[in-house]
Amino acid sequence: MIAYETFLENLSAVRARIKAACEKAARPISDVALLPVTKTHPEQATLYAHKAGLFTVGENRVQEAAAKKQAVPELAGTLRWELVGHLQSNKAKLALETFSRIQSVDSVALAQRLNRLWLERGQTDAFAILLEVNTGEDPNKFGFQTQQTAAALEEILSTCPALRVEGLMTVAPLEGGRAVARTAFAALRELRESLQAKFKTPLPELSMGMTDDLEEAILEGSTLIRVGTALFGTR
Ligand SMILES: *Cc1c(COP(=O)(O)O)cnc(C)c1O
């Protein structure tokens, strides 16, 4: 694990990249939030984020996140956890106990299961989710196909009253570099616009962009970049 001072330097560098990209995109810097992704790093990474004033972290595995969360009881109530990785349905219950938002909802069945489990917990506030869409059509990636998303959203909106769909998430294809990533991000933005118009429902969050492609994501309208390597070092 890197030293806290190194983390702070990395954070400054990432913020400088965000600022430069926002200037290029003529967007206010306040439009783009930074989600530190602490997966595979020890719980110290979550302490670093919190100490630096970042009060939400991203994790891609339910059990890893739950264990880490238990290891930092001093952050209970002041640090939020979000799931950015694929969720198996048998871990849905633990996921609801661990995370305050799930960005990686990639099937109607999963949404319906989360909805039922959340109702069973007797919660009054809706649980926040994003729909993950594989706009880059990478066969190795999870997510709805772009063409399926409208029908899926329609079903989720009508059958999952305990969920609140806050927007869309995508992971750019592994291959193809920044140009291919940008095309995938543009497709997510266009999809968001068409879904908002079709369902007359706001979908404010566009979670896209990571260490290697955050500039392209910001140029295409990202509201949330998810950054691991550039903050915490290689995994
Ligand atoms: C690992 C991960 C990230 C962060 O990736 P980096 O390239 O390390 O910044 C972002 N989003 C998801 C879904 C991830 O799994």
Tab-separated table of C-alpha atoms and ligand atoms in Angstrom:
chain	number	residue	atom	x	y	z
A	1	MET	CA	0.000	0.000	0.000
A	2	ILE	CA	1.316	3.434	-0.920
A	3	ALA	CA	1.924	6.126	1.719
A	4	TYR	CA	-0.804	8.675	2.449
A	5	GLU	CA	1.386	11.498	1.084
A	6	THR	CA	1.707	9.639	-2.214
A	7	PHE	CA	-2.052	9.185	-2.293
A	8	LEU	CA	-2.502	12.948	-1.811
A	9	GLU	CA	-0.118	13.632	-4.712
A	10	ASN	CA	-2.028	11.179	-6.862
A	11	LEU	CA	-5.294	12.839	-5.874
A	12	SER	CA	-3.942	16.255	-6.904
A	13	ALA	CA	-2.871	14.836	-10.246
A	14	VAL	CA	-6.289	13.262	-10.855
A	15	ARG	CA	-8.021	16.511	-9.892
A	16	ALA	CA	-5.783	18.401	-12.328
A	17	ARG	CA	-6.812	15.961	-15.078
A	18	ILE	CA	-10.490	16.441	-14.211
A	19	LYS	CA	-10.077	20.231	-14.239
A	20	ALA	CA	-8.317	20.228	-17.618
A	21	ALA	CA	-10.940	17.936	-19.144
A	22	CYS	CA	-13.790	20.055	-17.764
A	23	GLU	CA	-12.190	23.175	-19.257
A	24	LYS	CA	-11.883	21.459	-22.616
A	25	ALA	CA	-15.501	20.321	-22.411
A	26	ALA	CA	-16.677	23.756	-21.176
A	27	ARG	CA	-18.300	22.096	-18.177
A	28	PRO	CA	-18.199	23.281	-14.566
A	29	ILE	CA	-15.865	21.165	-12.479
A	30	SER	CA	-18.658	20.695	-9.928
A	31	ASP	CA	-20.524	18.582	-12.525
A	32	VAL	CA	-18.027	15.711	-12.273
A	33	ALA	CA	-17.678	13.731	-9.059
A	34	LEU	CA	-14.753	11.435	-8.303
A	35	LEU	CA	-15.397	7.957	-6.923
A	36	PRO	CA	-12.225	6.364	-5.537
A	37	VAL	CA	-12.242	2.634	-6.328
A	38	THR	CA	-10.564	0.764	-3.475
A	39	LYS	CA	-11.006	-2.811	-4.761
A	40	THR	CA	-8.100	-5.189	-4.081
A	41	HIS	CA	-6.458	-2.589	-1.829
A	42	PRO	CA	-6.523	-2.989	1.957
A	43	GLU	CA	-8.996	-1.069	4.118
A	44	GLN	CA	-6.315	1.593	4.539
A	45	ALA	CA	-7.306	2.826	1.089
A	46	THR	CA	-10.779	3.662	2.392
A	47	LEU	CA	-9.223	5.505	5.351
A	48	TYR	CA	-7.064	7.519	2.945
A	49	ALA	CA	-10.080	8.474	0.854
A	50	HIS	CA	-12.104	9.482	3.896
A	51	LYS	CA	-9.239	11.484	5.417
A	52	ALA	CA	-8.882	13.390	2.134
A	53	GLY	CA	-12.578	14.282	2.148
A	54	LEU	CA	-13.859	11.680	-0.313
A	55	PHE	CA	-16.830	10.165	1.480
A	56	THR	CA	-17.848	7.434	-0.969
A	57	VAL	CA	-15.758	4.510	-2.200
A	58	GLY	CA	-16.348	2.001	-4.989
A	59	GLU	CA	-15.810	-1.738	-4.691
A	60	ASN	CA	-16.402	-4.510	-7.227
A	61	ARG	CA	-16.941	-7.529	-4.967
A	62	VAL	CA	-19.578	-7.840	-2.297
A	63	GLN	CA	-17.700	-10.005	0.194
A	64	GLU	CA	-14.458	-8.069	-0.118
A	65	ALA	CA	-16.330	-4.829	0.515
A	66	ALA	CA	-18.300	-6.239	3.456
A	67	ALA	CA	-15.099	-7.474	5.115
A	68	LYS	CA	-13.357	-4.146	4.556
A	69	LYS	CA	-16.312	-2.220	5.891
A	70	GLN	CA	-16.193	-4.287	9.078
A	71	ALA	CA	-12.488	-3.552	9.381
A	72	VAL	CA	-13.093	0.210	9.578
A	73	PRO	CA	-15.894	0.579	12.159
A	74	GLU	CA	-14.678	4.124	12.833
A	75	LEU	CA	-15.980	5.124	9.393
A	76	ALA	CA	-19.470	3.706	9.960
A	77	GLY	CA	-22.037	6.327	9.115
A	78	THR	CA	-19.575	8.707	7.447
A	79	LEU	CA	-18.330	6.614	4.522
A	80	ARG	CA	-20.667	5.369	1.794
A	81	TRP	CA	-19.910	2.268	-0.268
A	82	GLU	CA	-21.026	1.673	-3.856
A	83	LEU	CA	-20.895	-1.536	-5.849
A	84	VAL	CA	-19.411	-1.154	-9.332
A	85	GLY	CA	-18.859	-4.846	-10.173
A	86	HIS	CA	-21.168	-7.636	-11.305
A	87	LEU	CA	-23.590	-8.808	-8.627
A	88	GLN	CA	-24.556	-12.481	-8.395
A	89	SER	CA	-28.125	-12.877	-7.238
A	90	ASN	CA	-27.144	-15.035	-4.255
A	91	LYS	CA	-25.183	-12.068	-2.883
A	92	ALA	CA	-27.990	-9.559	-3.340
A	93	LYS	CA	-28.956	-9.537	0.336
A	94	LEU	CA	-25.417	-8.868	1.572
A	95	ALA	CA	-25.041	-6.243	-1.155
A	96	LEU	CA	-28.073	-4.344	0.149
A	97	GLU	CA	-26.620	-4.487	3.663
A	98	THR	CA	-23.228	-3.247	2.501
A	99	PHE	CA	-23.795	-0.646	-0.191
A	100	SER	CA	-25.755	2.559	-0.421
A	101	ARG	CA	-25.948	2.302	-4.204
A	102	ILE	CA	-25.469	-0.477	-6.735
A	103	GLN	CA	-24.168	0.804	-10.081
A	104	SER	CA	-24.011	-2.578	-11.759
A	105	VAL	CA	-27.626	-3.715	-12.112
A	106	ASP	CA	-27.494	-5.662	-15.369
A	107	SER	CA	-30.715	-7.689	-15.502
A	108	VAL	CA	-34.395	-7.196	-14.768
A	109	ALA	CA	-34.368	-10.329	-12.590
A	110	LEU	CA	-31.614	-8.848	-10.419
A	111	ALA	CA	-33.512	-5.571	-10.072
A	112	GLN	CA	-36.660	-7.450	-9.077
A	113	ARG	CA	-34.750	-9.471	-6.510
A	114	LEU	CA	-33.212	-6.310	-5.014
A	115	ASN	CA	-36.665	-4.738	-4.961
A	116	ARG	CA	-38.183	-7.680	-3.102
A	117	LEU	CA	-35.334	-7.958	-0.594
A	118	TRP	CA	-35.430	-4.205	0.065
A	119	LEU	CA	-39.177	-4.344	0.710
A	120	GLU	CA	-38.652	-7.326	3.013
A	121	ARG	CA	-36.244	-5.227	5.044
A	122	GLY	CA	-39.120	-2.823	5.604
A	123	GLN	CA	-37.220	0.133	4.187
A	124	THR	CA	-39.227	3.258	3.437
A	125	ASP	CA	-36.679	5.071	1.236
A	126	ALA	CA	-36.120	3.643	-2.221
A	127	PHE	CA	-32.750	1.953	-2.827
A	128	ALA	CA	-30.585	3.727	-5.416
A	129	ILE	CA	-29.327	1.870	-8.475
A	130	LEU	CA	-27.764	2.545	-11.858
A	131	LEU	CA	-28.260	0.334	-14.881
A	132	GLU	CA	-25.016	-0.956	-16.337
A	133	VAL	CA	-25.061	-0.861	-20.126
A	134	ASN	CA	-22.464	-2.489	-22.343
A	135	THR	CA	-22.502	0.291	-24.916
A	136	GLY	CA	-19.086	-0.786	-26.180
A	137	GLU	CA	-20.481	-4.244	-27.001
A	138	ASP	CA	-17.481	-5.928	-25.395
A	139	PRO	CA	-18.327	-9.657	-25.108
A	140	ASN	CA	-16.231	-9.815	-21.909
A	141	LYS	CA	-18.225	-7.113	-20.157
A	142	PHE	CA	-21.436	-7.290	-18.174
A	143	GLY	CA	-24.345	-4.951	-18.751
A	144	PHE	CA	-27.526	-4.616	-20.744
A	145	GLN	CA	-27.151	-4.380	-24.468
A	146	THR	CA	-27.944	-0.867	-25.616
A	147	GLN	CA	-30.995	-2.078	-27.552
A	148	GLN	CA	-32.406	-3.940	-24.537
A	149	THR	CA	-32.174	-1.098	-22.087
A	150	ALA	CA	-35.430	0.727	-22.828
A	151	ALA	CA	-37.515	-2.419	-22.368
A	152	ALA	CA	-35.591	-3.308	-19.205
A	153	LEU	CA	-36.034	0.157	-17.735
A	154	GLU	CA	-39.732	0.082	-18.532
A	155	GLU	CA	-40.108	-3.196	-16.663
A	156	ILE	CA	-38.010	-2.034	-13.710
A	157	LEU	CA	-39.944	1.231	-13.414
A	158	SER	CA	-43.254	-0.632	-13.393
A	159	THR	CA	-42.312	-3.596	-11.161
A	160	CYS	CA	-39.696	-2.244	-8.724
A	161	PRO	CA	-41.213	0.585	-6.665
A	162	ALA	CA	-38.581	0.137	-3.948
A	163	LEU	CA	-35.761	1.006	-6.356
A	164	ARG	CA	-34.791	4.438	-7.662
A	165	VAL	CA	-32.969	4.365	-10.998
A	166	GLU	CA	-30.582	7.308	-10.810
A	167	GLY	CA	-28.851	6.853	-14.147
A	168	LEU	CA	-26.567	4.671	-16.232
A	169	MET	CA	-23.095	3.196	-15.887
A	170	THR	CA	-20.701	1.720	-18.407
A	171	VAL	CA	-17.206	0.281	-18.565
A	172	ALA	CA	-15.367	0.950	-21.828
A	173	PRO	CA	-14.152	-2.043	-23.858
A	174	LEU	CA	-10.785	-3.418	-22.832
A	175	GLU	CA	-9.423	-3.203	-26.360
A	176	GLY	CA	-9.306	-0.220	-28.654
A	177	GLY	CA	-7.973	2.522	-26.445
A	178	ARG	CA	-9.367	5.971	-25.920
A	179	ALA	CA	-11.130	6.349	-29.268
A	180	VAL	CA	-13.214	3.219	-28.742
A	181	ALA	CA	-13.878	4.270	-25.146
A	182	ARG	CA	-15.126	7.649	-26.291
A	183	THR	CA	-17.566	6.038	-28.722
A	184	ALA	CA	-18.932	3.873	-25.904
A	185	PHE	CA	-19.307	6.929	-23.640
A	186	ALA	CA	-21.077	8.922	-26.349
A	187	ALA	CA	-23.454	6.000	-26.818
A	188	LEU	CA	-24.261	5.961	-23.089
A	189	ARG	CA	-24.991	9.709	-23.124
A	190	GLU	CA	-27.256	9.355	-26.156
A	191	LEU	CA	-29.032	6.404	-24.561
A	192	ARG	CA	-29.580	8.415	-21.384
A	193	GLU	CA	-31.097	11.260	-23.401
A	194	SER	CA	-33.449	8.972	-25.286
A	195	LEU	CA	-34.544	7.133	-22.103
A	196	GLN	CA	-35.211	10.385	-20.262
A	197	ALA	CA	-37.374	11.591	-23.123
A	198	LYS	CA	-39.192	8.289	-23.551
A	199	PHE	CA	-40.002	7.699	-19.880
A	200	LYS	CA	-40.149	11.347	-18.734
A	201	THR	CA	-37.965	10.394	-15.805
A	202	PRO	CA	-34.696	12.078	-14.818
A	203	LEU	CA	-31.565	9.923	-15.103
A	204	PRO	CA	-28.997	12.406	-13.819
A	205	GLU	CA	-26.065	10.066	-13.193
A	206	LEU	CA	-23.756	9.031	-16.028
A	207	SER	CA	-21.070	6.908	-14.367
A	208	MET	CA	-18.277	6.491	-16.901
A	209	GLY	CA	-14.538	6.972	-17.113
A	210	MET	CA	-11.651	5.301	-15.272
A	211	THR	CA	-7.902	5.897	-14.952
A	212	ASP	CA	-7.148	5.437	-18.655
A	213	ASP	CA	-10.131	7.196	-20.202
A	214	LEU	CA	-11.505	9.760	-17.773
A	215	GLU	CA	-10.868	12.667	-20.170
A	216	GLU	CA	-12.965	11.066	-22.926
A	217	ALA	CA	-15.717	10.353	-20.410
A	218	ILE	CA	-15.814	13.955	-19.192
A	219	LEU	CA	-15.935	15.208	-22.779
A	220	GLU	CA	-18.970	12.976	-23.331
A	221	GLY	CA	-20.846	14.131	-20.237
A	222	SER	CA	-19.725	11.874	-17.395
A	223	THR	CA	-21.014	12.969	-13.987
A	224	LEU	CA	-19.014	10.377	-12.060
A	225	ILE	CA	-15.599	8.989	-12.829
A	226	ARG	CA	-14.485	5.842	-11.035
A	227	VAL	CA	-10.735	5.866	-10.422
A	228	GLY	CA	-8.580	3.182	-8.850
A	229	THR	CA	-5.079	2.888	-10.296
A	230	ALA	CA	-4.340	6.604	-10.654
A	231	LEU	CA	-5.137	7.113	-6.949
A	232	PHE	CA	-3.941	3.961	-5.208
A	233	GLY	CA	-1.370	2.516	-7.608
A	234	THR	CA	-1.442	-0.681	-9.618
A	235	ARG	CA	-3.350	-3.685	-8.324
B	1	LIG	C1	-11.587	-1.402	-11.239
B	1	LIG	C2	-12.706	-0.573	-11.699
B	1	LIG	C3	-12.575	0.816	-11.866
B	1	LIG	C4	-11.274	1.558	-11.641
B	1	LIG	O1	-10.365	1.221	-12.633
B	1	LIG	P1	-8.932	1.924	-12.802
B	1	LIG	O2	-8.575	1.672	-14.204
B	1	LIG	O3	-8.031	1.266	-11.824
B	1	LIG	O4	-9.115	3.373	-12.507
B	1	LIG	C5	-13.687	1.521	-12.282
B	1	LIG	N1	-14.871	0.915	-12.537
B	1	LIG	C6	-15.033	-0.414	-12.394
B	1	LIG	C7	-16.343	-1.010	-12.696
B	1	LIG	C8	-13.964	-1.198	-11.983
B	1	LIG	O5	-14.132	-2.523	-11.858
